Phi, psi and omega in degrees: 000131180277138180232132173262138174252121180245140175241134176249127177238133188215156173054060180284322180052043184292145171234140179261170177085183183291324182269075184250015177281134177230114188051040177082001182259131172283102189294327178289318180295319179295320177298314182298323180291323177291316180296325177295323177292317179299321182296339181268357182296141177221114008287161182290140179297144175272341188201140175242124179252125176257108186262050161089175191050054183283318180240127179296322184261353180066021184273146180300320179299326180291320178292325174299314179300316178299313182298323178297321179291320182290329182299330182290343179283332183058041177236137176302133184239135175233142187223163173216155185276152174241187185291340178268350188273153172253112187300319181295316181288333179300333186294346177296338180287340185293344180281351179272137193297333184260005183248130189232134182265024187292150175281333181203154176214163175231134176227117181058231181270013183239148174236151183228127177244130183252105186269139178260106180255018184292134170242107188307132177068019175226153181276330182286169180242162179206123178284315179087153186294322182294314180290325177299321176296321178296320179296315178299319179296320179297316179297321179292321182290337184236051181294340180275359182241154171275137190246138170249122177261122183250134179209174180271308183277142182293148181270005174222166185280098176270347181201141182283351182295141182299323182288348180268002190262149162267112192294330180251037180299321181296319177297322178298312182294322178297320180288324183283342184299334183270000184247107185281349184268356175285122183254322189216140166243122180254137178215174175226236172072312185275353176066014180229175182250103178233159175213158180223128182243025183280348181253177176288343177246154179274145179234132183227146160250148181244136180296159180286150172271005175260309179191136175292153177230131173268135181244125177290133182280353180276113180303331182296334180289343182253002190282336187270004178082358177274107185304317187281354174287340182239004182224153176217126179278146175231084186297342180284352181247110175230153188193181174207171182240139170246149175228131173255113188254118181271153186290350176268006178096351177277163181202163170226155183217155182210139170268127182257117180270135183249128182296131179230129174229132180296138179279000000 
């Protein structure tokens, strides 16, 4: 049985230049430690998916810095934008040989669709009717393949805060119910590791490689609009996710925790 190994890296929040600390975290150093761990994986990944919030400031220089770090892996990279990203500036990464701006790809018996749920200047996400139609069309065109849908915002409620939501998640699930070849929905945004098995497909959030985030389950803690009243960062916890995808449509997944100690 043939197996593809996929790695998902999310919520890097990278900053370039000398002042690259974000909430006290050296964002470049945390990225480098995660990439060093990925480089040691055996078997070697076939594909690296960046599921958004790549640059905290959305600056072109930051995306250049990110691309330079990724180039050293010699692994094909596919990305999608998050609420912190600047779509126009992200395109500077396309000049690097291993980084690809495709909306979808197929590898063996698997297909991957990279959905853009960005709503400019807002934290929440939205797939939208036009893109939802594109996703359905992709699933129909590749009925012979098992599909992984990649997005930034989670497709299930991983946190009650409004900014943590994909606003049209219900419409997405209603549309996906008729497609039996969807196997996995991968997301980031919430910086934590959650999963939902209530659907015919598995849904996962992957923790950030910048800092883990704890989310209070009490909606009242998020009602006053103060983000930090309902969230707490844990910079000592950084990670990424691997998925081993078998050609019969089955898969296994693991979150890899990377040791972090403040310098």
